[in-house]
Coordinates of C-alpha atoms in Angstrom, one line a residue:
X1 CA 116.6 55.8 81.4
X2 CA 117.9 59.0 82.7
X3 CA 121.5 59.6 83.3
X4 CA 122.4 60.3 86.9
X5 CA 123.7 64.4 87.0
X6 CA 127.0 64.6 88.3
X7 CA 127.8 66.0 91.6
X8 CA 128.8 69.2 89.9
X9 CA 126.0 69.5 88.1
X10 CA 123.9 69.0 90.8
X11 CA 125.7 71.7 92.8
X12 CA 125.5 74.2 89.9
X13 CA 121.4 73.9 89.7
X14 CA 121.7 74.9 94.1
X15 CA 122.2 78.6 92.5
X16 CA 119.6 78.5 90.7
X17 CA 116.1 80.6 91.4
X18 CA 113.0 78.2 92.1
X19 CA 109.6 79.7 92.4
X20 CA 107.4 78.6 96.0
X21 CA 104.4 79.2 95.3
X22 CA 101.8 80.5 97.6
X23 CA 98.4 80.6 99.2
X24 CA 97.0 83.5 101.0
X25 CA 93.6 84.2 99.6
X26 CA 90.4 85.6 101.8
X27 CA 89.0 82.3 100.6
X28 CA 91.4 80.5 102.6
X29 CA 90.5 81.9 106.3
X30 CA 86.9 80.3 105.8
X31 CA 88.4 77.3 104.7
X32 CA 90.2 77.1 107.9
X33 CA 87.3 77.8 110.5
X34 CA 85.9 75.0 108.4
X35 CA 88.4 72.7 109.3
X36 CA 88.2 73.7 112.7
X37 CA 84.8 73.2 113.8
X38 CA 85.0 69.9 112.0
X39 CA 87.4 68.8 114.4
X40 CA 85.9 70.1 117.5
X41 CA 82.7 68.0 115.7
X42 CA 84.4 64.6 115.5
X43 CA 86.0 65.3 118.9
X44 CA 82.8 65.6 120.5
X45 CA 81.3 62.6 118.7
X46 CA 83.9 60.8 120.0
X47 CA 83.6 61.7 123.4
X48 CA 79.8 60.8 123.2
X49 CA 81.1 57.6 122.0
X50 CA 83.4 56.0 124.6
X51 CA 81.4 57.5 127.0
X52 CA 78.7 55.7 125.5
X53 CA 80.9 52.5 125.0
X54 CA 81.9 52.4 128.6
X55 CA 78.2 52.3 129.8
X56 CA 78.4 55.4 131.5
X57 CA 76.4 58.3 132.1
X58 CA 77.6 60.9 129.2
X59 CA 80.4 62.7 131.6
X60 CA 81.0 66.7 131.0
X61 CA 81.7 67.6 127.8
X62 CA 85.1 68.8 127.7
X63 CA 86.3 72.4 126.4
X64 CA 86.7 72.7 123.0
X65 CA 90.7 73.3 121.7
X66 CA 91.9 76.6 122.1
X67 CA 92.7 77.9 118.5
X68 CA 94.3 81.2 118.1
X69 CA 91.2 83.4 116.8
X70 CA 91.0 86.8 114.0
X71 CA 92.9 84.7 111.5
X72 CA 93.3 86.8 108.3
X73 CA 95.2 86.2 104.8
X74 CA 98.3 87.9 104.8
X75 CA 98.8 91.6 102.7
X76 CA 100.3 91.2 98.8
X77 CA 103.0 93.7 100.7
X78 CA 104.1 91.3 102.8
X79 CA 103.4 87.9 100.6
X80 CA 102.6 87.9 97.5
X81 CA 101.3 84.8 95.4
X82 CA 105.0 83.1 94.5
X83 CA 108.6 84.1 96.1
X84 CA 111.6 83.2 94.1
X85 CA 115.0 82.3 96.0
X86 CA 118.1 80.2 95.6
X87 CA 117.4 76.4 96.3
X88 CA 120.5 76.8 98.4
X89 CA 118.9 79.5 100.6
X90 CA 116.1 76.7 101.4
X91 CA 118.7 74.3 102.7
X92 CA 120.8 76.9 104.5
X93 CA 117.1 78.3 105.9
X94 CA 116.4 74.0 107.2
X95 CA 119.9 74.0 108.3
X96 CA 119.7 76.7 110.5
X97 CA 116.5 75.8 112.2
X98 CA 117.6 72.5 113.0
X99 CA 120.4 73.1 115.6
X100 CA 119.7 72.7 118.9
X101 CA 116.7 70.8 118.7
X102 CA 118.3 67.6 119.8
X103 CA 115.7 65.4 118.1
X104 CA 117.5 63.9 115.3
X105 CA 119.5 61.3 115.1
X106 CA 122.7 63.3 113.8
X107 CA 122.5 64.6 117.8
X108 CA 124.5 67.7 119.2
X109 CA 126.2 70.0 116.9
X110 CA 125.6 67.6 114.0
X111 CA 121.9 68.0 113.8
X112 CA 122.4 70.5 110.7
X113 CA 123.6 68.4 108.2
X114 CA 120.3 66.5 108.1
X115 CA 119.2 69.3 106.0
X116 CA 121.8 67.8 103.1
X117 CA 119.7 64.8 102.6
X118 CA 117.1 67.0 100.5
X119 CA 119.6 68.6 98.1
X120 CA 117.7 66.2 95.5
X121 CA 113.9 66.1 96.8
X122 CA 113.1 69.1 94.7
X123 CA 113.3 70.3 91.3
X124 CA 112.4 73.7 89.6
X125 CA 110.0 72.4 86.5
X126 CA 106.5 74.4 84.8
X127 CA 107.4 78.2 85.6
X128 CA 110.4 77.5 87.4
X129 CA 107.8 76.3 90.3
X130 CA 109.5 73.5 92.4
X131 CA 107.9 69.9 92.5
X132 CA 109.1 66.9 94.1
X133 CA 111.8 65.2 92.4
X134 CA 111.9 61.4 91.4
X135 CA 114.4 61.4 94.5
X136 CA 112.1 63.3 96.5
X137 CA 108.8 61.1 95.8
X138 CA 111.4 58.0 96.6
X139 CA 112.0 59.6 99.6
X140 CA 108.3 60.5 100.5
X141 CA 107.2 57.1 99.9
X142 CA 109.5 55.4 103.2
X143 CA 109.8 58.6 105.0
X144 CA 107.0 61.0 104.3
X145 CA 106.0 62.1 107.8
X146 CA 109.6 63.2 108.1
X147 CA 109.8 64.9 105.0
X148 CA 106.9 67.0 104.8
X149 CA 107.9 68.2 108.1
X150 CA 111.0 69.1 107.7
X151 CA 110.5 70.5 104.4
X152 CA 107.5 71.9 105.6
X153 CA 109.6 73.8 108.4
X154 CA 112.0 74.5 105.9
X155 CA 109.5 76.7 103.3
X156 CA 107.8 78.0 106.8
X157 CA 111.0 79.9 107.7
X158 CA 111.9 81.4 104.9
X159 CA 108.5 82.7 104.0
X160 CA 108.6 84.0 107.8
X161 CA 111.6 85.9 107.5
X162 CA 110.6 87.3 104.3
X163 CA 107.0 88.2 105.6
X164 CA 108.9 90.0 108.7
X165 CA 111.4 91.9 106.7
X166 CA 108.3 93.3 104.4
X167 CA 106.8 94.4 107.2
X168 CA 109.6 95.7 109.8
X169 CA 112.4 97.7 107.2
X170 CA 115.3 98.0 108.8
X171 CA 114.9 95.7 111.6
X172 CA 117.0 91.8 111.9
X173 CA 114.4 88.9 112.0
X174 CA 115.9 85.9 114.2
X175 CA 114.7 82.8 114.5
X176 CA 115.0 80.1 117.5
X177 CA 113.4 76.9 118.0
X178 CA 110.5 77.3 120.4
X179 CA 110.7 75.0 122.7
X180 CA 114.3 75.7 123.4
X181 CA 114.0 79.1 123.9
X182 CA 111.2 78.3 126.2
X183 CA 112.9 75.8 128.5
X184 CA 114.7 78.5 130.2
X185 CA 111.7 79.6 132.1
X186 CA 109.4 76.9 132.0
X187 CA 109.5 72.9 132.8
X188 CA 107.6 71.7 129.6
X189 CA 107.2 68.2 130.9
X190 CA 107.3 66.8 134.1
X191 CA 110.5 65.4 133.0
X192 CA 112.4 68.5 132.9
X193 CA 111.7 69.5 136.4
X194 CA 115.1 70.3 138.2
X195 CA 114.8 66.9 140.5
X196 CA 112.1 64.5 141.2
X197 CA 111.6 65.7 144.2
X198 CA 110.5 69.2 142.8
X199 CA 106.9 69.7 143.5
X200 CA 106.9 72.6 141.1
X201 CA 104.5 72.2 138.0
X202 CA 105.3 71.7 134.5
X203 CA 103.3 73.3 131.6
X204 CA 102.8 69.8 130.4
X205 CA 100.4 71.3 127.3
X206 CA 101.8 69.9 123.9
X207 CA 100.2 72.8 122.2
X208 CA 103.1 75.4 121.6
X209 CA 104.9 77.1 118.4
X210 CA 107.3 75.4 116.6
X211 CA 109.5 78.5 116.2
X212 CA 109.5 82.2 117.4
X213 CA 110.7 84.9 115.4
X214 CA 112.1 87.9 117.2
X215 CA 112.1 91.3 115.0
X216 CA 115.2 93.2 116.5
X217 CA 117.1 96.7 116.1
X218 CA 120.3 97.2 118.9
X219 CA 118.9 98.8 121.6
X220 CA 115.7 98.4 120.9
X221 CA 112.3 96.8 122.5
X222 CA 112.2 93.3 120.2
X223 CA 108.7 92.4 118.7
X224 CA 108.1 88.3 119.1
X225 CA 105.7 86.8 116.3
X226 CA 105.2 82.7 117.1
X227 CA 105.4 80.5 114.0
X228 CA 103.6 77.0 113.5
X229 CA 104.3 75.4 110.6
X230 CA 103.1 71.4 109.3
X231 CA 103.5 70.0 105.9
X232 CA 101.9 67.0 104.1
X233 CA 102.0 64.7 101.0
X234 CA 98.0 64.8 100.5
X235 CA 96.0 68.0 99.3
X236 CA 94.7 71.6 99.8
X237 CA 92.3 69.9 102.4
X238 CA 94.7 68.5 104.6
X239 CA 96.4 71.8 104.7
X240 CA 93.4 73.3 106.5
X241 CA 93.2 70.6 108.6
X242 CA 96.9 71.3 109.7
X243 CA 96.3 75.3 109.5
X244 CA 93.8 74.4 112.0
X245 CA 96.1 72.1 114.4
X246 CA 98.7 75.4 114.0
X247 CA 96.1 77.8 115.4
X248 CA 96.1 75.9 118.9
X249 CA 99.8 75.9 118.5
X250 CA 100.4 79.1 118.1
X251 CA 97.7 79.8 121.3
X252 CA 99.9 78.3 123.6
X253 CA 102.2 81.4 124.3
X254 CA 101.0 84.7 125.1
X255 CA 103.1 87.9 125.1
X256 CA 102.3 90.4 127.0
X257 CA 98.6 91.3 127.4
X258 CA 96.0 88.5 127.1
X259 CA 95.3 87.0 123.5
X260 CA 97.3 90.2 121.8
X261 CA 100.5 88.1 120.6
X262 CA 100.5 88.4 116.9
X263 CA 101.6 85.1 114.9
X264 CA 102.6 83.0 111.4
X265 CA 100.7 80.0 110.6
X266 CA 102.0 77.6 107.5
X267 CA 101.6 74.5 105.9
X268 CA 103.1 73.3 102.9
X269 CA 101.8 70.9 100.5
X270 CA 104.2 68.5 99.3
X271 CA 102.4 66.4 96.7
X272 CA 103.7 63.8 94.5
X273 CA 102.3 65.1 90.8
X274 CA 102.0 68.5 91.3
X275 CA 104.1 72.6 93.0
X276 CA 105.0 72.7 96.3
X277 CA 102.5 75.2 97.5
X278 CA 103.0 77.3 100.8
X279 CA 99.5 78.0 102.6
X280 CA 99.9 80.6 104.7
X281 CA 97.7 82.9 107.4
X282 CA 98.8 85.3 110.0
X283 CA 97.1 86.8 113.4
X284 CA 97.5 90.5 113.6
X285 CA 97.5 90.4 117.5
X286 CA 98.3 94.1 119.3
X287 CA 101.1 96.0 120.5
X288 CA 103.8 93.0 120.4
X289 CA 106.7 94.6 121.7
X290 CA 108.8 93.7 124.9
X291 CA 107.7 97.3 126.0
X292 CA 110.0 97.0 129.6
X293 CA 106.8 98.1 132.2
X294 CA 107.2 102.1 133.7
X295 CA 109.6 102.6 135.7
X296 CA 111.5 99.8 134.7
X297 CA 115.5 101.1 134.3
X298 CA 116.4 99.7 130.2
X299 CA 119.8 98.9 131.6
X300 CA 118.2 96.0 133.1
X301 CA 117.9 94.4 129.5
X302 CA 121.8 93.1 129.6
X303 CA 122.6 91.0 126.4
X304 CA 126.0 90.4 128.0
X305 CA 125.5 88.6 131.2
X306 CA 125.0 84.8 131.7
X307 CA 121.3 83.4 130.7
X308 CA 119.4 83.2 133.5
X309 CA 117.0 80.3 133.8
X310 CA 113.7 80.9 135.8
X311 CA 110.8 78.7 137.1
X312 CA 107.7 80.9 135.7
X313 CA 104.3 79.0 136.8
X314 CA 102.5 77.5 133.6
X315 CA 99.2 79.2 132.3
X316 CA 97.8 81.9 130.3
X317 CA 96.5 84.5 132.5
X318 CA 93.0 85.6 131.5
X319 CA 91.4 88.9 132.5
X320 CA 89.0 88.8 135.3
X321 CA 85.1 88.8 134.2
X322 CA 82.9 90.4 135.9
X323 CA 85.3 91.6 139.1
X324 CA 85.8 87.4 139.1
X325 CA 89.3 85.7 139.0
X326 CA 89.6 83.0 136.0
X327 CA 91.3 80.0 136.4
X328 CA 94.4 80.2 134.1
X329 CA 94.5 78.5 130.9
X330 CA 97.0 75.6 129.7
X331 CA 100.4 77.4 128.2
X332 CA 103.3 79.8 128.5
X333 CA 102.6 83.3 129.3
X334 CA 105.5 86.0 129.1
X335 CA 103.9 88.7 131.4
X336 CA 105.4 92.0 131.1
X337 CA 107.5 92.3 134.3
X338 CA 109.3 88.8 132.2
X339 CA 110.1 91.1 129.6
X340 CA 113.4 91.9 130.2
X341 CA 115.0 88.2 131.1
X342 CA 112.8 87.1 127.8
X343 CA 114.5 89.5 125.6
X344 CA 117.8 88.5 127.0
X345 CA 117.0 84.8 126.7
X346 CA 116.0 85.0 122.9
X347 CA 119.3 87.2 121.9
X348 CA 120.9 84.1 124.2
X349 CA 119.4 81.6 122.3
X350 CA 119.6 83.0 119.1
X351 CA 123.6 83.4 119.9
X352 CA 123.9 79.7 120.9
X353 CA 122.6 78.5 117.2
X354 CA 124.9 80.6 115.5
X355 CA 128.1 78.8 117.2
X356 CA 126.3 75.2 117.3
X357 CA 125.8 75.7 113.4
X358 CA 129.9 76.9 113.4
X359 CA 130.5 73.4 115.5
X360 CA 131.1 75.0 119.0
X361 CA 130.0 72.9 121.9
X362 CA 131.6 75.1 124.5
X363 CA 130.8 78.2 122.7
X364 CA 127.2 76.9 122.7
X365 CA 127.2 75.5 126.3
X366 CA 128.0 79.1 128.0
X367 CA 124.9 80.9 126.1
X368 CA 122.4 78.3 127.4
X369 CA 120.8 77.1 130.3
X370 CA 120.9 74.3 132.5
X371 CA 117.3 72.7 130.9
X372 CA 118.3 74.4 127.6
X373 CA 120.9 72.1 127.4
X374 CA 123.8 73.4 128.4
X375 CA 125.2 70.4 130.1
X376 CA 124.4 68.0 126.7
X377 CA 126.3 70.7 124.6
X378 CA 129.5 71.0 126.5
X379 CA 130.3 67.2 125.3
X380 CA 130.5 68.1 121.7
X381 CA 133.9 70.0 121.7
X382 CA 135.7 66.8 120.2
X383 CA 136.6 65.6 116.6
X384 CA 134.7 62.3 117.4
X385 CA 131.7 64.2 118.4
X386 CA 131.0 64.2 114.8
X387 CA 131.1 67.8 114.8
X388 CA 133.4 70.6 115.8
X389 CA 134.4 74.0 115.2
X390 CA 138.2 73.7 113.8
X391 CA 138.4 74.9 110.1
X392 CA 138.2 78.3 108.5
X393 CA 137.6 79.7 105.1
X394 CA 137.4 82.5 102.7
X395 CA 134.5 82.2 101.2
X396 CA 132.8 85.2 98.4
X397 CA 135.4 87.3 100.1
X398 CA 134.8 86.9 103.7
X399 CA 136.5 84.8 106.3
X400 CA 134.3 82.1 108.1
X401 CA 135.2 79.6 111.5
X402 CA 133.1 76.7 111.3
X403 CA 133.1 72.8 110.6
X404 CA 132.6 70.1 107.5
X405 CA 131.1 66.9 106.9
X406 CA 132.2 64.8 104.1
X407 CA 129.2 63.1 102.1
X408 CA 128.7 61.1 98.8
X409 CA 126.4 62.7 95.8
X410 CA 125.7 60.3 93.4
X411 CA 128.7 58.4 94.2
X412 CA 131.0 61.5 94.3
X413 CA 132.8 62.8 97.9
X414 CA 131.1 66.1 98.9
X415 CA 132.2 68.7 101.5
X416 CA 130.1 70.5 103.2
X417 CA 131.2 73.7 105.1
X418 CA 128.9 75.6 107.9
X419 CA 130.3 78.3 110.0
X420 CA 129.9 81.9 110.8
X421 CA 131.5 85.1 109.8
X422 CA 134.8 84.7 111.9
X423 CA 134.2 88.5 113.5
X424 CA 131.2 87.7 114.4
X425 CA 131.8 84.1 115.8
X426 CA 134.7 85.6 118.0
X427 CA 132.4 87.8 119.9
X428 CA 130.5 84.6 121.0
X429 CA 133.3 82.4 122.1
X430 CA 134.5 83.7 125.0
X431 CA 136.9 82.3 126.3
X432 CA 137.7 81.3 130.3
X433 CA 135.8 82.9 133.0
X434 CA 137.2 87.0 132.4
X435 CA 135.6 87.1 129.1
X436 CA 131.9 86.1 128.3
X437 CA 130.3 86.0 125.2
X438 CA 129.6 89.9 123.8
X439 CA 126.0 89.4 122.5
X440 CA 125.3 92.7 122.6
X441 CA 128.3 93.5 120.5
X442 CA 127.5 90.9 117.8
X443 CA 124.4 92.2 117.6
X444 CA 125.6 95.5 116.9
X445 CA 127.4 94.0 113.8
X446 CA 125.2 91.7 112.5
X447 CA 123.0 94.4 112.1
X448 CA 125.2 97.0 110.4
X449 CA 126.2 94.5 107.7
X450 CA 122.1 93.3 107.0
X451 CA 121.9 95.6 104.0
X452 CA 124.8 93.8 102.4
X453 CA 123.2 90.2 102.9
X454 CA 121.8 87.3 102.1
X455 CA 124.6 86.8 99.0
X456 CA 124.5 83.6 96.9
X457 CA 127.0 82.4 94.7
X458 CA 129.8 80.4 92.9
X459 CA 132.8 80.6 94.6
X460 CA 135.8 79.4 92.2
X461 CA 138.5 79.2 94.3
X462 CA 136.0 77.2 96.9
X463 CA 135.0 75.1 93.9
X464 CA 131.2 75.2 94.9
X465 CA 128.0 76.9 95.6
X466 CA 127.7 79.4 99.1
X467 CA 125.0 80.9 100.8
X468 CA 125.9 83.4 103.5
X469 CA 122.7 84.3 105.2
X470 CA 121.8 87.8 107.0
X471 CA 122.7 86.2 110.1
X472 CA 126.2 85.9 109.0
X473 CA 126.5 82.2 108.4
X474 CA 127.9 80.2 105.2
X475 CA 126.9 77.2 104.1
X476 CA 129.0 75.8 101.0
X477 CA 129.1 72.4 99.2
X478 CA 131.8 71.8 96.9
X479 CA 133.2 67.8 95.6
X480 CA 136.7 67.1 96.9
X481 CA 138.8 64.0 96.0
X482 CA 139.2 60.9 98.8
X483 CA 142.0 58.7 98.5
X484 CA 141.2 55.6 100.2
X485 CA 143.9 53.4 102.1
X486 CA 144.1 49.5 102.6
X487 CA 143.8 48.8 106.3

């Protein structure tokens, strides 16, 4: 039988490079349209069928799923057929895009440290290649939808940012969690309509990205790609099958002019006796940038004031046919005189994560909305929140404000540190009502430093591995001694 690695040891192997192999072959687009018109197929059979069952006439066939269409493999400049990284990177990457989803049951400004659960679900073995642990498989077996999606989201990201950089030099790639970026101008659900007396509509289409990158320089118009990304346990197959589910998702949000918005699709497959493989396809879409219309004064893009949430009506605006007005389609549609307040939201958004992943409820309260979830974040500003922004650190030579969780690795006490660069972090936490957050400021210096970042590494005073990402957070593990007491 193997001996358990200590918790050092464990920690030690975060540093090192692991391989993620990928998939973006020609072959693979076909594969795709494959998968997709077997599913409008079997959809259609099945509407035949309880139509059929129910002793009714056939009723109207209904429209087929709206896929995003032109799919293409992505460039070798851009992707090429394995990336190597820090296995620490992929946790800090998970972390990150795990804050204010309010899904999980960490809740609030603990949502993050769910990411810590899968420091043993993969190992580097053939080619340095990473395959599922024995831990990992364990895990798959009780909790594989789980897994493979968040893993799945995980290897998404940071292939995203790395596609991104490739192809914008010298620009900062954020990314935020679709749906809460999207709350501040739309009612997803009925649900999350202001009162229940509001007669306004909801988008109510369950088809939308999972993540939206925004390409940034200060100043600047921003360029938004949308990311859908799935995982699975099962094959190559299945991974067209959910390449094909990510099209639609990604179709759900227009930019700008109709069925232009460029976009990532991934899916990663997780299986139990072979590499983690990354399939990945993009949509080259047109002119993506938040261009503000003519005539439009650019000092109306204002980082620094308050987020503004809006009540856009749902649907994808088509172009008329024919001198003929078309119904609008099912979705989100950022129209160009939105550009301005969507460019401010995203920065907004993008600003809240940062200080939710340092443990900031109030911090992360006053750079959201009302349906973002302002309201839910302003509760976490207390010790027993399980989360909150009270320590600081020096960590590979720079100073951090953030917040820890103590954990047990094979039966050793672990810390865990998140935070941000403590510059940075002070021009988001305004404080009282004279001095708001300086977005626009932060901005500034997150992108002067990005030649200098990501940095890995052991830090010995620490006692552990850090990551500090381009975004200017840290995430560091190190073990730390416990001494119990007899109650």
């Amino acid at each position: 039988m193997k001996d358990t690695p200590s918790a050092t040891d464990v920690l030690k192997q975060l540093l090192q490079p692991v391989t993620v192999a990928t998939d973006s072959r020609s072959t693979l687009v076909g594969s795709v349209d494959v998968a997709a018109h077997s599913d409008d197929s079997k959809k259609h059979r099945e509407h035949e069928r309880k139509a059929e069952n129910e002793g009714k006439a056939r009723k109207e066939i209904p429209p087929l799923l709206r896929r995003k269409q032109g799919l293409q493999a992505l460039p070798d400049a851009e992707l090429q057929s394995s990336v190597r990284l820090p296995y620490i990177g992929l946790l800090h990457r998970l972390a990150r895009g795990m804050v204010l989803t309010r899904r999980g049951a960490a809740r609030g400004l603990a949502e993050h440290w769910g990411s810590l659960k899968y420091i043993q679900a993969l190992q580097a073995q053939k080619g340095s290649l990473l395959w599922l642990s024995s831990e990992g498989r364990q895990i798959a077996r009780h909790y594989k939808t789980l897994q493979s999606e968040e893993l799945g989201q995980a290897f998404a990201l940071v292939l995203a940012e790395h596609i991104l950089c490739n192809r914008f030099p010298g620009y900062c790639v954020s990314v935020v969690h679709s749906d809460t970026a999207l709350r501040a101008g739309w009612a997803l659900t009925a649900a999350e309509r202001d009162t229940k007396d509001d007669k306004s509509a909801s988008v109510s289409y369950r088809y939308r990205p999972h993540f939206l990158a925004e390409v940034w320089k200060p100043s600047l118009p921003s360029v938004i790609i949308p990311i859908a990304c799935k995982g699975n346990h099962s094959g190559a197959r299945v991974s067209h099958d959910q390449l094909a589910s990510c099209a639609a998702h990604v179709d759900g949000l227009h930019v700008g002019a109709w069925n232009q918005t460029p976009a990532l699709l991934f899916s990663t497959e997780l299986p139990l006796d072979g590499p983690v493989t990354v399939h990945a396809l993009h949509a080259p879409g047109n002119d993506p940038r938040l261009d503000l219309p003519t005539g439009t004064d650019p000092a109306d893009v204002d980082l620094d004031q308050p987020p503004r949430q809006e009540n856009h009506f749902p649907g994808i605006e088509r172009p008329a046919r024919e001198d003929q007005t078309l119904d609008p389609l099912p979705g989100c549609h950022v129209r160009a005189e939105h550009f301005a307040w969507f460019q401010e939201t995203l920065a907004h958004t993008d600003a809240a994560g940062l200080v939710a992943f340092a443990g900031s409820g109030r911090a992360t309260a006053q750079l959201l909305t009302k349906r973002q979830g302002s309201e839910f974040f302003k509760t976490f500003e207390h010790p027993s929140a399980g989360s909150v922004q009270d320590i600081g650190h020096t960590l590979l030579g720079d100073e951090f404000a953030g917040t820890d969780h103590i954990f047990r690795l094979n039966g050793t006490h672990v810390e865990a540190f998140s935070g941000v660069q403590k510059d940075l972090f002070a021009y988001l936490a305004g404080r009282g009502d004279t001095q708001r957050p300086q977005v626009s400021q932060w901005r500034a210096q997150t992108h002067c430093r990005r030649s200098s970042l990501p940095r890995t590494g052991w830090d010995s005073d620490w006692g552990g591995p850090v990551s500090i990402h381009q975004d200017g957070t840290v995430l560091a593990i190190r073990p730390v001694s416990v001494t119990k007491t007899n109650r």
